[in-house]
Coordinates of C-alpha atoms in Angstrom, one line a residue:
M21 CA 0.0 0.0 0.0
P22 CA 1.5 3.4 -1.0
Y23 CA 2.2 6.0 1.7
K24 CA -0.6 8.6 1.5
N25 CA -1.4 11.6 3.5
K26 CA -4.6 10.8 5.4
T27 CA -6.1 14.2 4.8
D28 CA -5.7 14.6 1.0
G29 CA -4.4 11.2 -0.2
V30 CA -1.2 12.6 -1.7
E31 CA 2.1 10.8 -1.2
S32 CA 4.5 13.0 0.8
A33 CA 7.9 13.7 -0.6
R34 CA 9.5 12.5 2.6
R35 CA 7.7 9.1 2.4
A36 CA 8.5 8.8 -1.3
H37 CA 12.2 9.4 -0.6
H38 CA 12.1 6.8 2.2
K39 CA 10.6 4.3 -0.2
H40 CA 13.3 5.0 -2.7
Y41 CA 15.9 4.7 0.1
L42 CA 14.6 1.3 1.2
K43 CA 14.5 0.0 -2.4
V44 CA 18.1 1.1 -3.1
R45 CA 19.4 -0.3 0.1
S46 CA 17.8 -3.7 -0.6
D47 CA 19.2 -4.1 -4.1
P48 CA 23.1 -4.3 -4.4
V49 CA 23.0 -3.3 -8.1
A50 CA 20.8 -0.3 -7.4
L51 CA 23.0 0.7 -4.4
E52 CA 26.2 0.7 -6.5
A53 CA 24.4 2.7 -9.2
E54 CA 23.2 5.2 -6.6
R55 CA 26.7 5.6 -5.2
A56 CA 28.2 6.1 -8.7
R57 CA 25.5 8.7 -9.5
S58 CA 26.2 10.5 -6.2
M59 CA 30.0 10.6 -6.8
A60 CA 29.6 11.8 -10.4
Y61 CA 27.3 14.7 -9.1
K62 CA 29.9 15.6 -6.4
R63 CA 32.7 15.7 -8.9
A64 CA 30.8 17.9 -11.3
H65 CA 29.2 20.3 -8.8
V66 CA 31.1 20.4 -5.5
T67 CA 34.3 22.4 -5.9
S68 CA 37.3 22.7 -3.6
A69 CA 36.1 26.2 -2.6
H70 CA 32.6 24.8 -1.7
R71 CA 34.2 22.0 0.4
M72 CA 36.4 24.6 2.2
L73 CA 33.4 26.8 2.9
C74 CA 31.3 24.0 4.3
S75 CA 34.2 22.7 6.5
A76 CA 35.0 26.2 7.8
K77 CA 31.3 26.8 8.7
S78 CA 31.2 23.5 10.6
R79 CA 34.5 24.3 12.5
A80 CA 33.2 27.8 13.3
K81 CA 30.0 26.5 14.7
K82 CA 31.7 23.8 16.8
A83 CA 34.2 26.3 18.2
G84 CA 31.8 29.3 18.5
I85 CA 33.9 31.4 16.1
L86 CA 32.5 34.2 14.1
F87 CA 31.6 33.2 10.5
D88 CA 30.3 35.6 7.8
I89 CA 32.0 34.5 4.6
D90 CA 30.5 33.1 1.4
L91 CA 31.8 31.3 -1.7
S92 CA 32.9 34.6 -3.3
D93 CA 35.4 35.1 -0.4
I94 CA 37.3 31.9 -1.2
L95 CA 39.6 32.5 -4.2
I96 CA 42.0 29.7 -4.9
P97 CA 45.3 30.9 -6.4
K98 CA 47.5 28.9 -8.7
V99 CA 50.5 29.4 -6.5
C100 CA 50.7 29.6 -2.7
P101 CA 51.3 33.3 -1.7
L102 CA 53.5 32.3 1.2
L103 CA 55.7 29.5 -0.1
G104 CA 55.5 30.0 -3.9
I105 CA 54.6 26.3 -4.5
P106 CA 51.8 25.4 -7.0
I107 CA 48.4 24.8 -5.4
V108 CA 46.8 21.6 -6.8
E109 CA 43.1 21.0 -6.4
G110 CA 41.8 17.4 -6.2
H111 CA 43.5 14.3 -5.0
L112 CA 46.8 13.2 -6.4
G113 CA 47.3 9.6 -7.3
G114 CA 43.9 8.7 -5.9
K115 CA 45.1 9.5 -2.3
R116 CA 42.5 10.9 0.1
G117 CA 43.2 13.8 2.3
A118 CA 45.3 16.9 2.0
T119 CA 48.7 16.9 0.3
P120 CA 51.3 19.7 0.9
N121 CA 50.0 21.4 -2.3
S122 CA 46.3 21.2 -1.5
P123 CA 44.5 24.5 -1.0
S124 CA 43.7 25.4 2.6
L125 CA 41.5 28.1 4.0
D126 CA 43.5 30.2 6.5
R127 CA 42.4 32.9 9.0
V128 CA 45.0 35.7 8.8
Q129 CA 44.2 36.6 12.4
P130 CA 42.7 33.5 14.0
D131 CA 40.9 35.5 16.8
L132 CA 38.8 37.4 14.2
G133 CA 37.2 34.2 12.9
Y134 CA 36.1 33.4 9.4
T135 CA 35.2 37.0 8.4
K136 CA 35.4 38.9 5.1
G137 CA 39.0 40.2 4.6
N138 CA 40.4 37.8 7.3
V139 CA 40.5 34.7 5.1
W140 CA 42.7 33.6 2.2
V141 CA 43.7 30.4 0.5
I142 CA 47.2 29.2 1.0
S143 CA 48.8 25.7 0.6
H144 CA 48.2 23.1 3.2
R145 CA 52.0 23.0 3.9
A146 CA 52.0 26.8 4.6
N147 CA 49.0 26.5 6.9
V148 CA 50.6 23.6 8.9
I149 CA 53.8 25.7 9.3
K150 CA 51.9 28.7 10.6
Q151 CA 49.3 26.7 12.5
D152 CA 50.2 27.6 16.1
A153 CA 53.0 30.1 15.6
T154 CA 52.9 33.9 15.6
A155 CA 54.8 36.0 13.0
D156 CA 57.5 36.8 15.6
E157 CA 58.0 33.1 16.4
L158 CA 58.3 32.3 12.7
E159 CA 60.8 35.1 12.2
R160 CA 62.9 33.8 15.2
V161 CA 62.8 30.3 13.9
A162 CA 63.9 31.4 10.4
L163 CA 66.7 33.6 11.9
H164 CA 68.1 30.8 14.1
L165 CA 67.8 28.2 11.3
R166 CA 69.7 30.5 8.9
Q167 CA 72.4 31.0 11.5
K168 CA 72.7 27.3 12.2
I169 CA 72.9 26.5 8.5
Y170 CA 75.5 29.3 8.1
D171 CA 77.6 27.9 11.0
L172 CA 77.6 24.4 9.4
D173 CA 79.0 25.7 6.1

């Protein structure tokens, strides 16, 4: 018996979706076809910028951080502005997760949250390097590292 609304006899969209879900889950061929269709849609419509926006929104909500950016605020450059390495979107060699050259959304001043003018896209490598350090700490590390290398030569 089809799922019908008791008042007007029309099948609700929610019930129709649930019926489709149960049908797909019970048939292995249909399940594989549904997964393939879903992945094809994601590859065609969900960009790196969109994924970064959704992830940042989720992180901001969990941490209680200010969030007022939209997709137009996430511009992915061809080259990392900090390290000068190429930024590569997508997964290399079928590997999942971020690579050093993956784009990464960074808060310039972390305490200001994900706000317009306070975010930019840099390489994952650059973001890992500056993750917990201040500009002064990074300058000191660079200075001492240069001195140490100079002393070894």
